[in-house]
PDB file of C-alpha atoms in Angstrom:
ATOM      1  CA  MET O   1      15.934 -68.229  13.872  1.00 30.00           C
ATOM      2  CA  ARG O   2      15.837 -64.447  13.515  1.00 32.00           C
ATOM      3  CA  PHE O   3      12.261 -64.535  12.317  1.00 31.00           C
ATOM      4  CA  THR O   4      11.378 -66.686  15.332  1.00 35.00           C
ATOM      5  CA  LEU O   5      12.914 -64.054  17.575  1.00 37.00           C
ATOM      6  CA  SER O   6      10.615 -61.405  16.135  1.00 40.00           C
ATOM      7  CA  ALA O   7       7.562 -63.588  16.608  1.00 39.00           C
ATOM      8  CA  THR O   8       8.561 -64.460  20.170  1.00 41.00           C
ATOM      9  CA  LEU O   9       8.950 -60.821  21.123  1.00 44.00           C
ATOM     10  CA  ALA O  10       5.596 -59.969  19.582  1.00 42.00           C
ATOM     11  CA  LEU O  11       4.023 -62.700  21.686  1.00 37.00           C
ATOM     12  CA  ALA O  12       5.690 -61.273  24.773  1.00 39.00           C
ATOM     13  CA  LEU O  13       3.879 -57.977  24.196  1.00 35.00           C
ATOM     14  CA  THR O  14       0.544 -59.621  24.843  1.00 36.00           C
ATOM     15  CA  ALA O  15       1.123 -62.707  26.958  1.00 37.00           C
ATOM     16  CA  GLY O  16       4.604 -62.763  28.540  1.00 40.00           C
ATOM     17  CA  ALA O  17       4.907 -62.701  32.305  1.00 37.00           C
ATOM     18  CA  CYS O  18       8.147 -62.215  34.182  1.00 39.00           C
ATOM     19  CA  ALA O  19       9.415 -65.025  36.403  1.00 37.00           C
ATOM     20  CA  ARG O  20       9.669 -62.549  39.258  1.00 39.00           C
ATOM     21  CA  GLU O  21       6.417 -60.707  38.645  1.00 40.00           C
ATOM     22  CA  ALA O  22       5.544 -60.947  42.329  1.00 42.00           C
ATOM     23  CA  GLU O  23       8.559 -58.838  43.215  1.00 43.00           C
ATOM     24  CA  VAL O  24       7.356 -55.856  41.202  1.00 46.00           C
ATOM     25  CA  SER O  25       3.623 -56.488  41.238  1.00 47.00           C
ATOM     26  CA  GLN O  26       1.169 -53.668  40.779  1.00 44.00           C
ATOM     27  CA  THR O  27      -0.898 -54.956  43.767  1.00 37.00           C
ATOM     28  CA  ASP O  28      -1.476 -52.144  43.175  1.00 37.00           C
ATOM     29  CA  GLN O  29       6.862 -30.602  52.265  1.00 42.00           C
ATOM     30  CA  GLY O  30       6.324 -29.539  48.910  1.00 45.00           C
ATOM     31  CA  ALA O  31       8.599 -29.622  45.906  1.00 47.00           C
ATOM     32  CA  ALA O  32      10.205 -26.298  46.680  1.00 44.00           C
ATOM     33  CA  SER O  33      11.794 -27.591  49.897  1.00 46.00           C
ATOM     34  CA  GLY O  34      12.832 -30.715  48.048  1.00 49.00           C
ATOM     35  CA  LEU O  35      14.650 -28.749  45.405  1.00 52.00           C
ATOM     36  CA  ALA O  36      16.988 -27.442  48.067  1.00 43.00           C
ATOM     37  CA  SER O  37      18.491 -30.923  48.242  1.00 48.00           C
ATOM     38  CA  ALA O  38      19.265 -30.820  44.519  1.00 52.00           C
ATOM     39  CA  ALA O  39      22.624 -29.354  45.515  1.00 44.00           C
ATOM     40  CA  SER O  40      23.778 -32.761  46.718  1.00 46.00           C
ATOM     41  CA  ALA O  41      22.479 -34.308  43.510  1.00 49.00           C
ATOM     42  CA  GLN O  42      24.377 -31.709  41.523  1.00 47.00           C
ATOM     43  CA  SER O  43      27.634 -32.527  43.244  1.00 46.00           C
ATOM     44  CA  GLU O  44      27.098 -36.205  42.497  1.00 50.00           C
ATOM     45  CA  ALA O  45      26.678 -35.536  38.776  1.00 48.00           C
ATOM     46  CA  ALA O  46      29.399 -32.908  38.586  1.00 48.00           C
ATOM     47  CA  ALA O  47      32.085 -34.953  40.341  1.00 53.00           C
ATOM     48  CA  PRO O  48      33.486 -36.975  37.398  1.00 67.00           C
ATOM     49  CA  GLN O  49      35.655 -35.085  34.919  1.00 76.00           C
ATOM     50  CA  TRP O  50      34.572 -36.722  31.693  1.00 89.00           C
ATOM     51  CA  GLY O  51      36.700 -34.639  29.356  1.00 90.00           C
ATOM     52  CA  LEU O  52      34.116 -34.634  26.567  1.00 95.00           C
ATOM     53  CA  PRO O  53      33.946 -31.514  24.351  1.00 96.00           C
ATOM     54  CA  ASP O  54      30.934 -29.243  24.683  1.00 95.00           C
ATOM     55  CA  ASP O  55      29.454 -30.409  21.381  1.00 96.00           C
ATOM     56  CA  ALA O  56      29.346 -33.996  22.677  1.00 97.00           C
ATOM     57  CA  TRP O  57      26.563 -33.247  25.164  1.00 97.00           C
ATOM     58  CA  ARG O  58      22.814 -32.844  24.832  1.00 97.00           C
ATOM     59  CA  THR O  59      20.602 -30.977  27.295  1.00 98.00           C
ATOM     60  CA  ALA O  60      17.649 -32.932  28.670  1.00 98.00           C
ATOM     61  CA  ASP O  61      14.260 -31.282  28.109  1.00 98.00           C
ATOM     62  CA  GLN O  62      12.670 -30.085  31.334  1.00 98.00           C
ATOM     63  CA  ASP O  63       9.307 -31.575  30.358  1.00 97.00           C
ATOM     64  CA  ASP O  64      11.028 -34.974  30.225  1.00 98.00           C
ATOM     65  CA  LEU O  65      12.623 -34.598  33.666  1.00 98.00           C
ATOM     66  CA  LEU O  66      10.873 -35.985  36.716  1.00 98.00           C
ATOM     67  CA  TYR O  67      12.034 -34.526  40.049  1.00 98.00           C
ATOM     68  CA  ILE O  68      11.391 -37.007  42.871  1.00 98.00           C
ATOM     69  CA  GLU O  69      12.089 -35.745  46.380  1.00 98.00           C
ATOM     70  CA  THR O  70      12.907 -38.632  48.724  1.00 98.00           C
ATOM     71  CA  ASP O  71      13.899 -38.803  52.378  1.00 97.00           C
ATOM     72  CA  HIS O  72      17.481 -39.137  51.148  1.00 97.00           C
ATOM     73  CA  GLY O  73      17.595 -36.333  48.600  1.00 97.00           C
ATOM     74  CA  MET O  74      16.521 -35.484  45.103  1.00 97.00           C
ATOM     75  CA  VAL O  75      16.265 -38.061  42.328  1.00 98.00           C
ATOM     76  CA  ILE O  76      15.922 -36.751  38.772  1.00 98.00           C
ATOM     77  CA  VAL O  77      14.665 -39.186  36.147  1.00 98.00           C
ATOM     78  CA  GLU O  78      14.706 -38.521  32.430  1.00 98.00           C
ATOM     79  CA  MET O  79      11.649 -40.002  30.740  1.00 98.00           C
ATOM     80  CA  ALA O  80      11.754 -41.574  27.269  1.00 98.00           C
ATOM     81  CA  PRO O  81       8.443 -40.995  25.473  1.00 97.00           C
ATOM     82  CA  GLU O  82       9.930 -42.356  22.235  1.00 96.00           C
ATOM     83  CA  PHE O  83       9.920 -45.822  23.831  1.00 97.00           C
ATOM     84  CA  ALA O  84       6.876 -45.696  26.106  1.00 98.00           C
ATOM     85  CA  PRO O  85       4.689 -42.722  25.125  1.00 98.00           C
ATOM     86  CA  ASN O  86       1.575 -43.848  26.987  1.00 98.00           C
ATOM     87  CA  HIS O  87       3.388 -44.668  30.206  1.00 98.00           C
ATOM     88  CA  VAL O  88       5.236 -41.355  30.132  1.00 98.00           C
ATOM     89  CA  ALA O  89       1.947 -39.543  29.513  1.00 98.00           C
ATOM     90  CA  ARG O  90       0.426 -41.385  32.495  1.00 98.00           C
ATOM     91  CA  MET O  91       3.320 -40.395  34.742  1.00 98.00           C
ATOM     92  CA  ARG O  92       3.055 -36.760  33.649  1.00 98.00           C
ATOM     93  CA  ARG O  93      -0.692 -36.735  34.271  1.00 98.00           C
ATOM     94  CA  LEU O  94      -0.460 -38.258  37.751  1.00 98.00           C
ATOM     95  CA  VAL O  95       2.448 -36.030  38.731  1.00 98.00           C
ATOM     96  CA  HIS O  96       0.534 -32.946  37.605  1.00 98.00           C
ATOM     97  CA  GLU O  97      -2.430 -34.163  39.680  1.00 98.00           C
ATOM     98  CA  ARG O  98      -0.061 -34.489  42.696  1.00 98.00           C
ATOM     99  CA  PHE O  99      -1.034 -38.150  42.999  1.00 98.00           C
ATOM    100  CA  TYR O 100       2.373 -39.295  44.286  1.00 98.00           C
ATOM    101  CA  ASP O 101       2.931 -36.605  46.922  1.00 98.00           C
ATOM    102  CA  PHE O 102       3.143 -38.161  50.416  1.00 97.00           C
ATOM    103  CA  LEU O 103       2.889 -41.737  49.162  1.00 98.00           C
ATOM    104  CA  VAL O 104       5.651 -44.218  50.036  1.00 98.00           C
ATOM    105  CA  TRP O 105       8.270 -46.609  48.726  1.00 98.00           C
ATOM    106  CA  HIS O 106       6.264 -49.575  49.911  1.00 98.00           C
ATOM    107  CA  ARG O 107       8.295 -52.470  48.465  1.00 98.00           C
ATOM    108  CA  VAL O 108      12.072 -52.258  48.307  1.00 98.00           C
ATOM    109  CA  ILE O 109      14.373 -55.205  47.615  1.00 98.00           C
ATOM    110  CA  ASP O 110      18.071 -54.703  48.147  1.00 96.00           C
ATOM    111  CA  GLY O 111      20.057 -55.057  44.940  1.00 97.00           C
ATOM    112  CA  PHE O 112      16.880 -55.195  42.870  1.00 98.00           C
ATOM    113  CA  MET O 113      14.445 -52.294  42.967  1.00 98.00           C
ATOM    114  CA  ALA O 114      12.501 -49.685  44.947  1.00 98.00           C
ATOM    115  CA  GLN O 115       8.783 -49.690  44.186  1.00 98.00           C
ATOM    116  CA  GLY O 116       6.738 -46.598  44.925  1.00 98.00           C
ATOM    117  CA  GLY O 117       3.191 -45.349  44.737  1.00 98.00           C
ATOM    118  CA  GLY O 118       1.641 -47.366  47.546  1.00 96.00           C
ATOM    119  CA  ALA O 119       0.055 -45.763  50.597  1.00 95.00           C
ATOM    120  CA  ARG O 120       1.390 -46.222  54.111  1.00 92.00           C
ATOM    121  CA  THR O 121      -1.769 -48.069  55.131  1.00 91.00           C
ATOM    122  CA  ASN O 122      -2.415 -49.707  51.759  1.00 95.00           C
ATOM    123  CA  PRO O 123       0.497 -51.094  49.735  1.00 94.00           C
ATOM    124  CA  GLY O 124      -1.904 -51.840  46.882  1.00 95.00           C
ATOM    125  CA  HIS O 125      -2.970 -48.223  46.562  1.00 96.00           C
ATOM    126  CA  ALA O 126      -3.362 -47.166  42.919  1.00 97.00           C
ATOM    127  CA  ALA O 127      -4.838 -44.349  40.896  1.00 98.00           C
ATOM    128  CA  ASP O 128      -8.391 -44.732  39.639  1.00 97.00           C
ATOM    129  CA  VAL O 129      -7.294 -45.227  36.047  1.00 98.00           C
ATOM    130  CA  GLU O 130      -7.378 -48.033  33.508  1.00 97.00           C
ATOM    131  CA  GLY O 131      -4.474 -50.408  33.064  1.00 98.00           C
ATOM    132  CA  LEU O 132      -2.114 -49.417  30.276  1.00 98.00           C
ATOM    133  CA  GLU O 133      -1.360 -51.555  27.256  1.00 98.00           C
ATOM    134  CA  ALA O 134       2.170 -52.897  27.555  1.00 98.00           C
ATOM    135  CA  GLU O 135       4.975 -50.956  25.891  1.00 98.00           C
ATOM    136  CA  PHE O 136       7.682 -53.516  26.535  1.00 98.00           C
ATOM    137  CA  THR O 137       9.234 -52.915  23.108  1.00 97.00           C
ATOM    138  CA  VAL O 138       8.916 -50.431  20.275  1.00 96.00           C
ATOM    139  CA  ARG O 139       8.893 -51.336  16.606  1.00 94.00           C
ATOM    140  CA  ARG O 140      11.126 -49.099  14.541  1.00 90.00           C
ATOM    141  CA  SER O 141      12.583 -48.748  11.083  1.00 86.00           C
ATOM    142  CA  GLY O 142      15.237 -46.030  11.188  1.00 74.00           C
ATOM    143  CA  GLU O 143      14.136 -44.024  14.205  1.00 78.00           C
ATOM    144  CA  PRO O 144      14.941 -44.075  17.004  1.00 79.00           C
ATOM    145  CA  VAL O 145      18.463 -45.166  16.073  1.00 87.00           C
ATOM    146  CA  VAL O 146      19.839 -47.748  18.500  1.00 93.00           C
ATOM    147  CA  THR O 147      23.540 -48.551  18.311  1.00 94.00           C
ATOM    148  CA  GLU O 148      24.577 -52.188  18.091  1.00 96.00           C
ATOM    149  CA  LEU O 149      27.664 -52.461  20.283  1.00 97.00           C
ATOM    150  CA  MET O 150      27.508 -56.058  21.487  1.00 98.00           C
ATOM    151  CA  ASP O 151      25.634 -59.330  21.379  1.00 97.00           C
ATOM    152  CA  ARG O 152      23.439 -59.862  24.434  1.00 98.00           C
ATOM    153  CA  VAL O 153      20.691 -62.210  25.573  1.00 98.00           C
ATOM    154  CA  ILE O 154      17.351 -60.411  25.558  1.00 98.00           C
ATOM    155  CA  ASN O 155      16.082 -61.900  28.812  1.00 97.00           C
ATOM    156  CA  PRO O 156      17.844 -64.880  30.445  1.00 96.00           C
ATOM    157  CA  ARG O 157      14.582 -66.284  31.812  1.00 95.00           C
ATOM    158  CA  ALA O 158      11.784 -65.427  29.426  1.00 95.00           C
ATOM    159  CA  LEU O 159      13.528 -64.678  26.109  1.00 96.00           C
ATOM    160  CA  PRO O 160      16.954 -66.358  25.989  1.00 96.00           C
ATOM    161  CA  GLN O 161      17.540 -65.475  22.320  1.00 96.00           C
ATOM    162  CA  MET O 162      20.519 -63.339  21.349  1.00 96.00           C
ATOM    163  CA  ALA O 163      20.048 -59.778  20.130  1.00 97.00           C
ATOM    164  CA  LYS O 164      22.121 -56.593  20.237  1.00 97.00           C
ATOM    165  CA  ALA O 165      22.698 -54.022  22.951  1.00 98.00           C
ATOM    166  CA  GLY O 166      23.874 -50.440  22.770  1.00 98.00           C
ATOM    167  CA  PHE O 167      22.547 -46.950  23.385  1.00 98.00           C
ATOM    168  CA  TRP O 168      19.749 -44.709  22.252  1.00 96.00           C
ATOM    169  CA  ASP O 169      20.228 -41.035  23.127  1.00 96.00           C
ATOM    170  CA  GLY O 170      21.986 -41.906  26.367  1.00 97.00           C
ATOM    171  CA  PHE O 171      19.616 -44.711  27.360  1.00 98.00           C
ATOM    172  CA  HIS O 172      20.834 -48.302  27.645  1.00 98.00           C
ATOM    173  CA  ALA O 173      18.880 -50.238  25.039  1.00 98.00           C
ATOM    174  CA  GLY O 174      18.502 -53.636  23.437  1.00 98.00           C
ATOM    175  CA  THR O 175      17.464 -54.197  19.856  1.00 97.00           C
ATOM    176  CA  GLN O 176      17.003 -56.690  17.136  1.00 95.00           C
ATOM    177  CA  THR O 177      19.710 -56.123  14.559  1.00 93.00           C
ATOM    178  CA  SER O 178      18.732 -53.663  11.843  1.00 90.00           C
ATOM    179  CA  ALA O 179      19.649 -56.282   9.233  1.00 89.00           C
ATOM    180  CA  LEU O 180      16.584 -58.232  10.339  1.00 91.00           C
ATOM    181  CA  ALA O 181      14.316 -55.497   8.934  1.00 85.00           C
ATOM    182  CA  ALA O 182      14.875 -56.890   5.444  1.00 85.00           C
ATOM    183  CA  ILE O 183      12.933 -60.055   6.290  1.00 90.00           C
ATOM    184  CA  THR O 184      10.200 -58.748   8.576  1.00 88.00           C
ATOM    185  CA  GLY O 185       6.759 -58.149   7.161  1.00 86.00           C
ATOM    186  CA  ASP O 186       6.755 -54.421   7.921  1.00 90.00           C
ATOM    187  CA  GLY O 187      10.461 -53.710   7.489  1.00 89.00           C
ATOM    188  CA  GLN O 188      10.840 -52.890  11.168  1.00 93.00           C
ATOM    189  CA  VAL O 189      12.588 -54.391  14.165  1.00 94.00           C
ATOM    190  CA  GLN O 190      11.897 -54.287  17.883  1.00 95.00           C
ATOM    191  CA  SER O 191      13.928 -52.380  20.456  1.00 97.00           C
ATOM    192  CA  TRP O 192      13.561 -51.954  24.204  1.00 98.00           C
ATOM    193  CA  LEU O 193      15.069 -50.045  27.096  1.00 98.00           C
ATOM    194  CA  LEU O 194      17.183 -52.189  29.404  1.00 98.00           C
ATOM    195  CA  HIS O 195      16.547 -52.616  33.114  1.00 98.00           C
ATOM    196  CA  CYS O 196      20.098 -51.736  34.102  1.00 98.00           C
ATOM    197  CA  ALA O 197      20.547 -50.142  37.526  1.00 98.00           C
ATOM    198  CA  GLY O 198      18.749 -46.798  37.506  1.00 98.00           C
ATOM    199  CA  ALA O 199      15.971 -47.781  35.097  1.00 98.00           C
ATOM    200  CA  ALA O 200      12.503 -46.397  35.867  1.00 98.00           C
ATOM    201  CA  ALA O 201       9.649 -48.697  34.907  1.00 98.00           C
ATOM    202  CA  ALA O 202       5.987 -49.506  35.435  1.00 98.00           C
ATOM    203  CA  ALA O 203       4.902 -52.085  37.981  1.00 98.00           C
ATOM    204  CA  ARG O 204       2.187 -54.522  36.969  1.00 97.00           C
ATOM    205  CA  THR O 205       0.518 -57.816  37.850  1.00 97.00           C
ATOM    206  CA  SER O 206       0.812 -61.005  35.808  1.00 96.00           C
ATOM    207  CA  ASP O 207      -1.423 -59.273  33.270  1.00 98.00           C
ATOM    208  CA  PRO O 208       0.953 -57.496  30.855  1.00 98.00           C
ATOM    209  CA  ASN O 209      -1.591 -54.708  30.378  1.00 98.00           C
ATOM    210  CA  SER O 210      -2.265 -53.947  34.030  1.00 98.00           C
ATOM    211  CA  ALA O 211       0.159 -51.099  34.822  1.00 98.00           C
ATOM    212  CA  ARG O 212      -1.722 -48.232  36.450  1.00 98.00           C
ATOM    213  CA  SER O 213       0.266 -45.914  38.715  1.00 98.00           C
ATOM    214  CA  GLN O 214       2.838 -47.802  40.771  1.00 98.00           C
ATOM    215  CA  PHE O 215       6.388 -47.675  39.438  1.00 98.00           C
ATOM    216  CA  PHE O 216       9.839 -48.847  40.400  1.00 98.00           C
ATOM    217  CA  ILE O 217      13.463 -47.812  40.011  1.00 98.00           C
ATOM    218  CA  THR O 218      16.075 -50.535  39.786  1.00 98.00           C
ATOM    219  CA  ARG O 219      18.846 -50.706  42.401  1.00 98.00           C
ATOM    220  CA  GLY O 220      20.734 -53.356  40.430  1.00 98.00           C
ATOM    221  CA  ASN O 221      20.764 -54.875  36.970  1.00 98.00           C
ATOM    222  CA  ALA O 222      17.448 -56.677  36.462  1.00 98.00           C
ATOM    223  CA  GLU O 223      17.915 -58.484  33.160  1.00 97.00           C
ATOM    224  CA  HIS O 224      14.967 -60.801  33.825  1.00 98.00           C
ATOM    225  CA  LEU O 225      12.637 -57.816  33.331  1.00 98.00           C
ATOM    226  CA  ASN O 226      13.891 -56.864  29.872  1.00 98.00           C
ATOM    227  CA  ALA O 227      11.151 -56.837  27.210  1.00 98.00           C
ATOM    228  CA  GLN O 228       8.701 -58.047  29.888  1.00 98.00           C
ATOM    229  CA  TYR O 229       8.121 -54.821  31.812  1.00 98.00           C
ATOM    230  CA  THR O 230       7.734 -51.307  30.447  1.00 98.00           C
ATOM    231  CA  ALA O 231      10.827 -49.205  31.113  1.00 98.00           C
ATOM    232  CA  TRP O 232       9.958 -45.543  30.583  1.00 98.00           C
ATOM    233  CA  GLY O 233      12.955 -43.628  31.916  1.00 98.00           C
ATOM    234  CA  ARG O 234      16.319 -43.565  33.640  1.00 98.00           C
ATOM    235  CA  VAL O 235      17.821 -41.884  36.696  1.00 98.00           C
ATOM    236  CA  ARG O 236      20.172 -39.110  35.606  1.00 98.00           C
ATOM    237  CA  VAL O 237      20.945 -37.697  39.043  1.00 97.00           C
ATOM    238  CA  GLY O 238      20.451 -39.146  42.521  1.00 97.00           C
ATOM    239  CA  GLN O 239      20.902 -42.915  42.222  1.00 97.00           C
ATOM    240  CA  ALA O 240      22.588 -42.861  45.630  1.00 97.00           C
ATOM    241  CA  ALA O 241      19.296 -41.631  47.105  1.00 98.00           C
ATOM    242  CA  VAL O 242      17.442 -44.509  45.426  1.00 98.00           C
ATOM    243  CA  ASP O 243      19.963 -46.970  46.854  1.00 98.00           C
ATOM    244  CA  ALA O 244      19.439 -45.506  50.336  1.00 98.00           C
ATOM    245  CA  ILE O 245      15.650 -46.050  50.419  1.00 98.00           C
ATOM    246  CA  ALA O 246      14.655 -48.300  53.321  1.00 98.00           C
ATOM    247  CA  VAL O 247      14.489 -51.994  52.420  1.00 98.00           C
ATOM    248  CA  GLY O 248      11.345 -53.958  53.224  1.00 97.00           C
ATOM    249  CA  SER O 249       7.762 -54.693  52.198  1.00 97.00           C
ATOM    250  CA  ALA O 250       4.761 -52.952  53.705  1.00 94.00           C
ATOM    251  CA  SER O 251       2.612 -56.003  52.975  1.00 91.00           C
ATOM    252  CA  GLU O 252       5.027 -58.647  54.235  1.00 93.00           C
ATOM    253  CA  ASP O 253       7.276 -57.222  56.970  1.00 92.00           C
ATOM    254  CA  PRO O 254       5.602 -56.368  60.305  1.00 90.00           C
ATOM    255  CA  GLY O 255       6.919 -53.111  61.648  1.00 91.00           C
ATOM    256  CA  PHE O 256       8.382 -51.958  58.326  1.00 95.00           C
ATOM    257  CA  ARG O 257       8.389 -48.165  58.104  1.00 96.00           C
ATOM    258  CA  PRO O 258       8.584 -47.188  54.445  1.00 97.00           C
ATOM    259  CA  ASP O 259      10.369 -44.079  53.260  1.00 98.00           C
ATOM    260  CA  ASN O 260       8.357 -41.267  51.743  1.00 97.00           C
ATOM    261  CA  ILE O 261       7.866 -39.886  48.274  1.00 98.00           C
ATOM    262  CA  ARG O 262       7.841 -36.324  49.524  1.00 98.00           C
ATOM    263  CA  SER O 263       6.896 -34.854  46.172  1.00 98.00           C
ATOM    264  CA  MET O 264       7.125 -35.399  42.436  1.00 98.00           C
ATOM    265  CA  ARG O 265       7.240 -32.657  39.806  1.00 98.00           C
ATOM    266  CA  THR O 266       8.069 -32.407  36.134  1.00 98.00           C
ATOM    267  CA  GLY O 267      10.743 -29.874  35.295  1.00 98.00           C
ATOM    268  CA  ASP O 268       8.467 -27.698  33.179  1.00 98.00           C
ATOM    269  CA  GLU O 269       6.270 -27.090  36.253  1.00 97.00           C
ATOM    270  CA  LEU O 270       9.134 -25.460  38.122  1.00 97.00           C
ATOM    271  CA  PRO O 271      10.338 -21.847  37.972  1.00 96.00           C
ATOM    272  CA  ALA O 272      13.453 -21.475  35.843  1.00 95.00           C
ATOM    273  CA  ASP O 273      15.646 -20.777  38.870  1.00 93.00           C
ATOM    274  CA  GLU O 274      14.590 -24.092  40.444  1.00 94.00           C
ATOM    275  CA  GLN O 275      15.235 -26.221  37.367  1.00 97.00           C
ATOM    276  CA  VAL O 276      18.386 -28.311  37.203  1.00 97.00           C
ATOM    277  CA  THR O 277      20.078 -28.228  33.811  1.00 97.00           C
ATOM    278  CA  ILE O 278      21.204 -31.768  33.091  1.00 97.00           C
ATOM    279  CA  GLN O 279      23.374 -32.687  30.158  1.00 97.00           C
ATOM    280  CA  VAL O 280      23.860 -36.252  28.935  1.00 98.00           C
ATOM    281  CA  ALA O 281      26.637 -37.445  26.671  1.00 97.00           C
ATOM    282  CA  ASP O 282      25.614 -37.744  23.028  1.00 97.00           C
ATOM    283  CA  THR O 283      26.017 -41.495  22.637  1.00 97.00           C
ATOM    284  CA  ASP O 284      26.119 -41.149  18.837  1.00 95.00           C
ATOM    285  CA  SER O 285      29.099 -38.778  18.909  1.00 96.00           C
ATOM    286  CA  ALA O 286      32.710 -39.502  17.991  1.00 96.00           C
ATOM    287  CA  ALA O 287      33.711 -38.304  21.450  1.00 97.00           C
ATOM    288  CA  PHE O 288      31.511 -40.938  23.093  1.00 97.00           C
ATOM    289  CA  ALA O 289      32.989 -43.603  20.799  1.00 97.00           C
ATOM    290  CA  ALA O 290      36.443 -42.505  21.962  1.00 97.00           C
ATOM    291  CA  TYR O 291      35.253 -42.716  25.577  1.00 97.00           C
ATOM    292  CA  LEU O 292      34.072 -46.286  24.928  1.00 97.00           C
ATOM    293  CA  ASP O 293      37.508 -47.135  23.573  1.00 97.00           C
ATOM    294  CA  THR O 294      39.012 -46.235  26.948  1.00 96.00           C
ATOM    295  CA  LEU O 295      36.813 -48.906  28.528  1.00 97.00           C
ATOM    296  CA  ARG O 296      37.844 -51.747  26.250  1.00 98.00           C
ATOM    297  CA  SER O 297      39.799 -54.693  27.549  1.00 98.00           C
ATOM    298  CA  PRO O 298      43.208 -55.565  26.052  1.00 97.00           C
ATOM    299  CA  SER O 299      41.350 -57.918  23.693  1.00 97.00           C
ATOM    300  CA  GLY O 300      39.141 -55.045  22.515  1.00 97.00           C
ATOM    301  CA  ASN O 301      35.936 -56.076  24.267  1.00 97.00           C
ATOM    302  CA  LEU O 302      33.655 -53.602  26.003  1.00 98.00           C
ATOM    303  CA  PRO O 303      32.216 -54.191  29.477  1.00 98.00           C
ATOM    304  CA  ASP O 304      28.628 -55.409  29.590  1.00 98.00           C
ATOM    305  CA  ILE O 305      26.291 -52.648  28.482  1.00 98.00           C
ATOM    306  CA  CYS O 306      24.843 -52.266  31.994  1.00 98.00           C
ATOM    307  CA  ASP O 307      28.344 -51.670  33.360  1.00 98.00           C
ATOM    308  CA  ILE O 308      28.968 -48.729  31.034  1.00 98.00           C
ATOM    309  CA  THR O 309      28.238 -45.366  32.650  1.00 97.00           C
ATOM    310  CA  VAL O 310      26.764 -42.743  30.351  1.00 98.00           C
ATOM    311  CA  PRO O 311      28.470 -39.456  31.309  1.00 97.00           C
ATOM    312  CA  THR O 312      26.076 -36.949  32.845  1.00 97.00           C
ATOM    313  CA  ARG O 313      26.765 -33.452  34.136  1.00 96.00           C
ATOM    314  CA  ILE O 314      24.990 -30.464  35.606  1.00 95.00           C
ATOM    315  CA  VAL O 315      25.422 -27.031  34.078  1.00 93.00           C
ATOM    316  CA  GLU O 316      25.272 -24.124  36.502  1.00 84.00           C
TER     317      GLU O 316
END
């Protein structure tokens, strides 16, 4: 059964299509003013008192941070090139080319996701680039290390097999158990980032290798996308702004007025005094394990992985 799981996931890399592909299809003023609204984002991240020691935090690299200025404030996404290197490279390239500035959130479904990158007059607007090969999962031996905290169905619609779920460097992740590596042909197993609320991912058509420039951020847990869409990052600050984006579809709802993507920048493009220093809990630390223990039920069970908040803070 475990070997079948590996084969099924491999097939999904080339031929799997999500049951709700239509909902995230690829059919297919400046940053400085936007950074002023980072203050509200900072207060959001700084509010909880997590009580973790200083050595239980890691500082996100500025070149992995994507600053998205919306009509409702700043959203800061941390990208995960270890899981989706080509998609992260594509996002960096298009952001550096200012492709996303003044485009819109053209398809937004309440409780599901906000899709951006379309034009106000053309929801199918896309960059003149080739479709990317799917990076739904990554094959790994030892690195990156993904914890195995709980059993969890991979995808309730497309891949109903059981696997493990846990964290990789502060990202919610699913994985085949490491024990399976002993019976795979290459000694590796597959892992994937989960589409919990706040996941950033690539939009596509029914063709798994069709992602170009449109992307989406989940506004709820979208388990039916796991290992079927390429997740390349996660919101670290500003999820409330994502949840406030106007709901509707530019291609389906007459009179819908989509909210704007005012600007997008990577952190390494910004002057040092405009960068936001974000720290994420080290999910491999003893302090994080102790934090998880505070979340356990009387029977010792953890909440579902998507219901576990990874502590995040802003350092002044």
